[in-house]
Amino acid sequence: MVLAAGLGTRMRPLTNDRPKALVEVGGKALIDHVLDRLAEAGVEKAVVNVHWFADRLESHLAARTRPAIVISDERAELLETGGGLKKARPLLGDDPVFVANIDSVWIDRGDAQGGALGDLIRLWDPERMDAALLLARREGSIGFEGGGDFFLGDDGALTFRGEAPSAPFAYMGVHITRPDYADAGPDGPFSLSPLWRASAAAGRLFGSVLDGDWMHVGDPQARDEAEARLKDED
């Protein structure tokens, strides 16, 4: 599932006439960066939620063939991460799902099959985990502000930063979970964060660290910095 329904307020004025998902970085829309990564990882169907400039986003997505696109319509109400996953449940099937934000661009430097998403797939174990999150090292990341999100145990288990002044890893905006993970959440908008905290407390939240460069493209300055980093790679 690709979470593309947000208003993109921090990205203004670039989102005054388009959804954040259609802001371009390196000549490619943010949502296509994510969908291309998912296709490379073997994803055959992607559910995309829409709200802000929904018609324009749907028209753009209609041109894609890999992965096949299914729309989860949130025009009536923006549902946040948890509410969006819950609403999309009937469209997702029963297999584990990637849940991806549209504001992450990254450069894989590892040589493992499937890159960072392949590592996440290999980590995923539904018997031990509620969710497996893709992480980046806070130092050296573009566009990420703050003290970090998680500590990572030797076994891959995650602990929230809590009251610590900093933590070494930041959530990159992609994770694997069960399609019914948010089903018990309230009606209407809600965040996945409280569910993650409960899972972490139960020892069921895990993570894998990107071997590469992460760009959190959350505002126009970060977009420009990401473009410069991608140009350096060419």
Tab-separated table of C-alpha atoms in Angstrom:
chain	number	residue	atom	x	y	z
A	1	MET	CA	0.000	0.000	0.000
A	2	VAL	CA	1.276	3.442	-0.951
A	3	LEU	CA	0.147	6.307	1.281
A	4	ALA	CA	-0.372	9.201	-1.138
A	5	ALA	CA	-3.411	11.005	0.269
A	6	GLY	CA	-1.684	13.670	2.378
A	7	LEU	CA	-2.040	17.419	1.851
A	8	GLY	CA	1.689	18.034	1.499
A	9	THR	CA	1.533	21.296	3.447
A	10	ARG	CA	5.292	21.377	4.166
A	11	MET	CA	5.957	21.016	0.448
A	12	ARG	CA	4.112	24.212	-0.512
A	13	PRO	CA	4.200	26.071	-2.864
A	14	LEU	CA	5.054	22.965	-4.904
A	15	THR	CA	1.780	21.345	-3.794
A	16	ASN	CA	-0.457	24.318	-4.541
A	17	ASP	CA	-1.488	22.711	-7.833
A	18	ARG	CA	-0.690	19.018	-7.352
A	19	PRO	CA	-0.496	16.289	-4.731
A	20	LYS	CA	2.838	15.781	-3.019
A	21	ALA	CA	3.046	12.428	-4.785
A	22	LEU	CA	3.478	14.244	-8.122
A	23	VAL	CA	6.282	16.567	-7.022
A	24	GLU	CA	9.280	15.577	-9.130
A	25	VAL	CA	12.765	14.697	-7.928
A	26	GLY	CA	15.392	13.980	-10.544
A	27	GLY	CA	12.787	14.188	-13.306
A	28	LYS	CA	10.512	11.566	-11.732
A	29	ALA	CA	7.405	11.972	-9.560
A	30	LEU	CA	7.893	10.948	-5.937
A	31	ILE	CA	5.242	8.248	-6.220
A	32	ASP	CA	7.023	6.736	-9.219
A	33	HIS	CA	10.267	6.513	-7.248
A	34	VAL	CA	8.390	4.403	-4.676
A	35	LEU	CA	6.358	2.343	-7.140
A	36	ASP	CA	9.469	1.542	-9.185
A	37	ARG	CA	11.214	0.280	-6.031
A	38	LEU	CA	8.211	-1.877	-5.161
A	39	ALA	CA	8.041	-3.289	-8.693
A	40	GLU	CA	11.751	-4.162	-8.523
A	41	ALA	CA	11.040	-6.028	-5.263
A	42	GLY	CA	8.414	-8.164	-6.976
A	43	VAL	CA	5.246	-6.303	-5.960
A	44	GLU	CA	2.548	-6.983	-8.547
A	45	LYS	CA	-0.310	-4.866	-7.153
A	46	ALA	CA	-0.214	-1.560	-5.294
A	47	VAL	CA	-3.155	0.005	-3.494
A	48	VAL	CA	-2.766	3.810	-3.521
A	49	ASN	CA	-4.914	6.069	-1.360
A	50	VAL	CA	-5.896	9.459	-2.807
A	51	HIS	CA	-7.357	12.688	-1.430
A	52	TRP	CA	-5.583	15.954	-2.356
A	53	PHE	CA	-5.840	16.550	-6.154
A	54	ALA	CA	-7.112	12.972	-6.352
A	55	ASP	CA	-8.247	13.179	-9.982
A	56	ARG	CA	-4.831	14.361	-11.111
A	57	LEU	CA	-3.066	11.585	-9.226
A	58	GLU	CA	-5.425	8.926	-10.573
A	59	SER	CA	-4.838	10.176	-14.113
A	60	HIS	CA	-1.080	9.936	-13.630
A	61	LEU	CA	-1.283	6.431	-12.179
A	62	ALA	CA	-3.462	5.201	-15.047
A	63	ALA	CA	-0.370	5.222	-17.253
A	64	ARG	CA	1.426	2.631	-15.088
A	65	THR	CA	1.364	-1.104	-15.728
A	66	ARG	CA	3.874	-2.326	-13.089
A	67	PRO	CA	2.710	-2.689	-10.464
A	68	ALA	CA	-1.001	-2.773	-11.243
A	69	ILE	CA	-2.710	0.120	-9.417
A	70	VAL	CA	-5.849	-0.082	-7.293
A	71	ILE	CA	-7.250	3.150	-5.814
A	72	SER	CA	-8.414	3.520	-2.218
A	73	ASP	CA	-10.578	6.648	-2.338
A	74	GLU	CA	-10.227	9.009	0.631
A	75	ARG	CA	-11.742	12.054	-1.059
A	76	ALA	CA	-14.435	12.287	1.635
A	77	GLU	CA	-12.051	12.174	4.591
A	78	LEU	CA	-8.293	12.055	5.063
A	79	LEU	CA	-7.683	9.024	7.301
A	80	GLU	CA	-3.969	9.210	8.271
A	81	THR	CA	-1.722	6.134	8.198
A	82	GLY	CA	-3.730	3.751	10.365
A	83	GLY	CA	-7.131	4.803	9.078
A	84	GLY	CA	-5.908	4.570	5.511
A	85	LEU	CA	-4.620	1.035	6.020
A	86	LYS	CA	-7.866	0.012	7.716
A	87	LYS	CA	-10.028	1.438	4.918
A	88	ALA	CA	-7.915	-0.288	2.263
A	89	ARG	CA	-8.126	-3.687	3.978
A	90	PRO	CA	-10.700	-5.177	1.532
A	91	LEU	CA	-8.372	-4.295	-1.377
A	92	LEU	CA	-5.180	-5.759	0.064
A	93	GLY	CA	-5.807	-9.487	0.131
A	94	ASP	CA	-4.360	-11.749	2.820
A	95	ASP	CA	-0.619	-11.750	2.097
A	96	PRO	CA	1.852	-9.529	3.969
A	97	VAL	CA	1.971	-5.985	2.596
A	98	PHE	CA	4.503	-3.254	2.154
A	99	VAL	CA	3.168	0.058	3.448
A	100	ALA	CA	5.094	2.949	1.920
A	101	ASN	CA	5.115	6.724	2.196
A	102	ILE	CA	5.757	8.729	-0.964
A	103	ASP	CA	8.396	11.109	0.391
A	104	SER	CA	11.354	8.701	0.584
A	105	VAL	CA	13.973	8.438	-2.142
A	106	TRP	CA	17.091	6.364	-1.611
A	107	ILE	CA	20.242	5.090	-3.255
A	108	ASP	CA	21.023	1.418	-2.616
A	109	ARG	CA	24.710	0.704	-2.109
A	110	GLY	CA	24.381	-2.873	-0.901
A	111	ASP	CA	24.771	-5.845	-3.230
A	112	ALA	CA	22.135	-8.105	-1.646
A	113	GLN	CA	19.379	-9.313	-3.964
A	114	GLY	CA	16.480	-6.856	-4.042
A	115	GLY	CA	18.394	-4.123	-2.214
A	116	ALA	CA	16.869	-2.600	0.909
A	117	LEU	CA	13.399	-3.962	0.227
A	118	GLY	CA	14.847	-7.412	-0.348
A	119	ASP	CA	16.543	-7.200	3.045
A	120	LEU	CA	13.206	-6.279	4.605
A	121	ILE	CA	11.477	-9.221	2.931
A	122	ARG	CA	14.138	-11.600	4.225
A	123	LEU	CA	13.796	-10.200	7.738
A	124	TRP	CA	10.007	-10.497	7.877
A	125	ASP	CA	8.706	-13.314	10.083
A	126	PRO	CA	4.979	-13.075	10.903
A	127	GLU	CA	5.352	-15.569	13.738
A	128	ARG	CA	7.620	-13.165	15.644
A	129	MET	CA	6.684	-9.787	14.193
A	130	ASP	CA	3.776	-7.408	13.798
A	131	ALA	CA	5.768	-5.088	11.561
A	132	ALA	CA	9.265	-4.842	10.066
A	133	LEU	CA	10.456	-1.292	9.388
A	134	LEU	CA	13.057	-0.005	6.953
A	135	LEU	CA	15.497	2.283	8.781
A	136	ALA	CA	18.235	4.717	7.838
A	137	ARG	CA	21.179	5.926	9.854
A	138	ARG	CA	20.280	9.394	11.026
A	139	GLU	CA	23.733	10.788	10.321
A	140	GLY	CA	24.185	11.619	6.650
A	141	SER	CA	20.511	11.462	5.700
A	142	ILE	CA	19.028	14.334	3.700
A	143	GLY	CA	15.886	16.128	4.860
A	144	PHE	CA	15.531	14.403	8.235
A	145	GLU	CA	15.363	16.673	11.257
A	146	GLY	CA	15.221	15.405	14.807
A	147	GLY	CA	16.942	13.085	17.193
A	148	GLY	CA	16.106	9.802	15.497
A	149	ASP	CA	13.340	7.296	16.141
A	150	PHE	CA	14.715	3.909	17.208
A	151	PHE	CA	17.396	1.832	18.828
A	152	LEU	CA	18.080	-1.490	17.100
A	153	GLY	CA	18.851	-4.669	19.042
A	154	ASP	CA	21.287	-7.334	17.914
A	155	ASP	CA	18.310	-9.489	16.895
A	156	GLY	CA	16.703	-6.680	14.892
A	157	ALA	CA	14.115	-5.773	17.541
A	158	LEU	CA	13.274	-2.079	17.794
A	159	THR	CA	12.989	0.145	20.841
A	160	PHE	CA	11.544	3.644	20.602
A	161	ARG	CA	13.871	6.527	21.504
A	162	GLY	CA	11.635	7.556	24.386
A	163	GLU	CA	13.297	10.091	26.691
A	164	ALA	CA	16.777	9.578	25.242
A	165	PRO	CA	18.253	12.718	23.627
A	166	SER	CA	18.878	10.860	20.387
A	167	ALA	CA	18.697	7.484	18.689
A	168	PRO	CA	20.818	6.329	15.754
A	169	PHE	CA	18.084	5.229	13.360
A	170	ALA	CA	15.181	6.954	11.613
A	171	TYR	CA	12.131	5.320	10.047
A	172	MET	CA	12.456	5.578	6.273
A	173	GLY	CA	8.768	5.412	5.452
A	174	VAL	CA	8.498	1.778	4.311
A	175	HIS	CA	7.500	-1.264	6.343
A	176	ILE	CA	6.026	-4.748	6.036
A	177	THR	CA	3.035	-5.769	8.099
A	178	ARG	CA	-0.078	-7.917	8.091
A	179	PRO	CA	-2.942	-6.448	6.031
A	180	ASP	CA	-5.227	-6.647	9.086
A	181	TYR	CA	-2.775	-4.872	11.429
A	182	ALA	CA	-4.944	-1.729	11.698
A	183	ASP	CA	-8.323	-3.459	11.724
A	184	ALA	CA	-8.832	-2.984	15.473
A	185	GLY	CA	-8.194	0.750	15.253
A	186	PRO	CA	-10.983	3.321	15.700
A	187	ASP	CA	-13.267	4.487	12.938
A	188	GLY	CA	-12.016	7.555	11.112
A	189	PRO	CA	-8.480	8.989	11.085
A	190	PHE	CA	-5.760	7.505	13.286
A	191	SER	CA	-2.017	6.955	13.205
A	192	LEU	CA	-0.116	3.669	13.127
A	193	SER	CA	2.297	4.998	15.757
A	194	PRO	CA	0.327	3.795	18.838
A	195	LEU	CA	0.095	0.321	17.279
A	196	TRP	CA	3.856	0.303	16.716
A	197	ARG	CA	4.461	1.327	20.322
A	198	ALA	CA	2.317	-1.544	21.549
A	199	SER	CA	4.124	-3.951	19.224
A	200	ALA	CA	7.533	-2.691	20.373
A	201	ALA	CA	6.544	-3.156	24.013
A	202	ALA	CA	5.576	-6.737	23.185
A	203	GLY	CA	8.898	-7.363	21.401
A	204	ARG	CA	7.190	-7.657	18.003
A	205	LEU	CA	8.538	-4.590	16.163
A	206	PHE	CA	11.677	-5.189	14.098
A	207	GLY	CA	13.834	-3.284	11.649
A	208	SER	CA	16.374	-3.494	8.854
A	209	VAL	CA	18.921	-0.761	8.059
A	210	LEU	CA	19.477	0.669	4.577
A	211	ASP	CA	22.946	0.198	3.120
A	212	GLY	CA	22.929	3.425	1.150
A	213	ASP	CA	21.788	7.052	1.140
A	214	TRP	CA	18.317	8.145	2.272
A	215	MET	CA	16.577	11.349	1.220
A	216	HIS	CA	13.452	12.375	3.117
A	217	VAL	CA	11.810	14.699	0.595
A	218	GLY	CA	9.477	16.589	2.906
A	219	ASP	CA	9.877	20.207	1.796
A	220	PRO	CA	11.201	22.201	-1.176
A	221	GLN	CA	14.703	22.535	0.289
A	222	ALA	CA	14.968	18.776	0.843
A	223	ARG	CA	13.686	18.251	-2.710
A	224	ASP	CA	16.515	20.442	-4.058
A	225	GLU	CA	19.113	18.649	-1.903
A	226	ALA	CA	17.826	15.255	-3.068
A	227	GLU	CA	18.036	16.338	-6.693
A	228	ALA	CA	21.663	17.381	-6.155
A	229	ARG	CA	22.505	14.032	-4.520
A	230	LEU	CA	20.893	12.077	-7.359
A	231	LYS	CA	22.768	14.193	-9.937
A	232	ASP	CA	26.038	13.359	-8.169
A	233	GLU	CA	25.245	9.674	-8.734
A	234	ASP	CA	24.822	10.072	-12.496
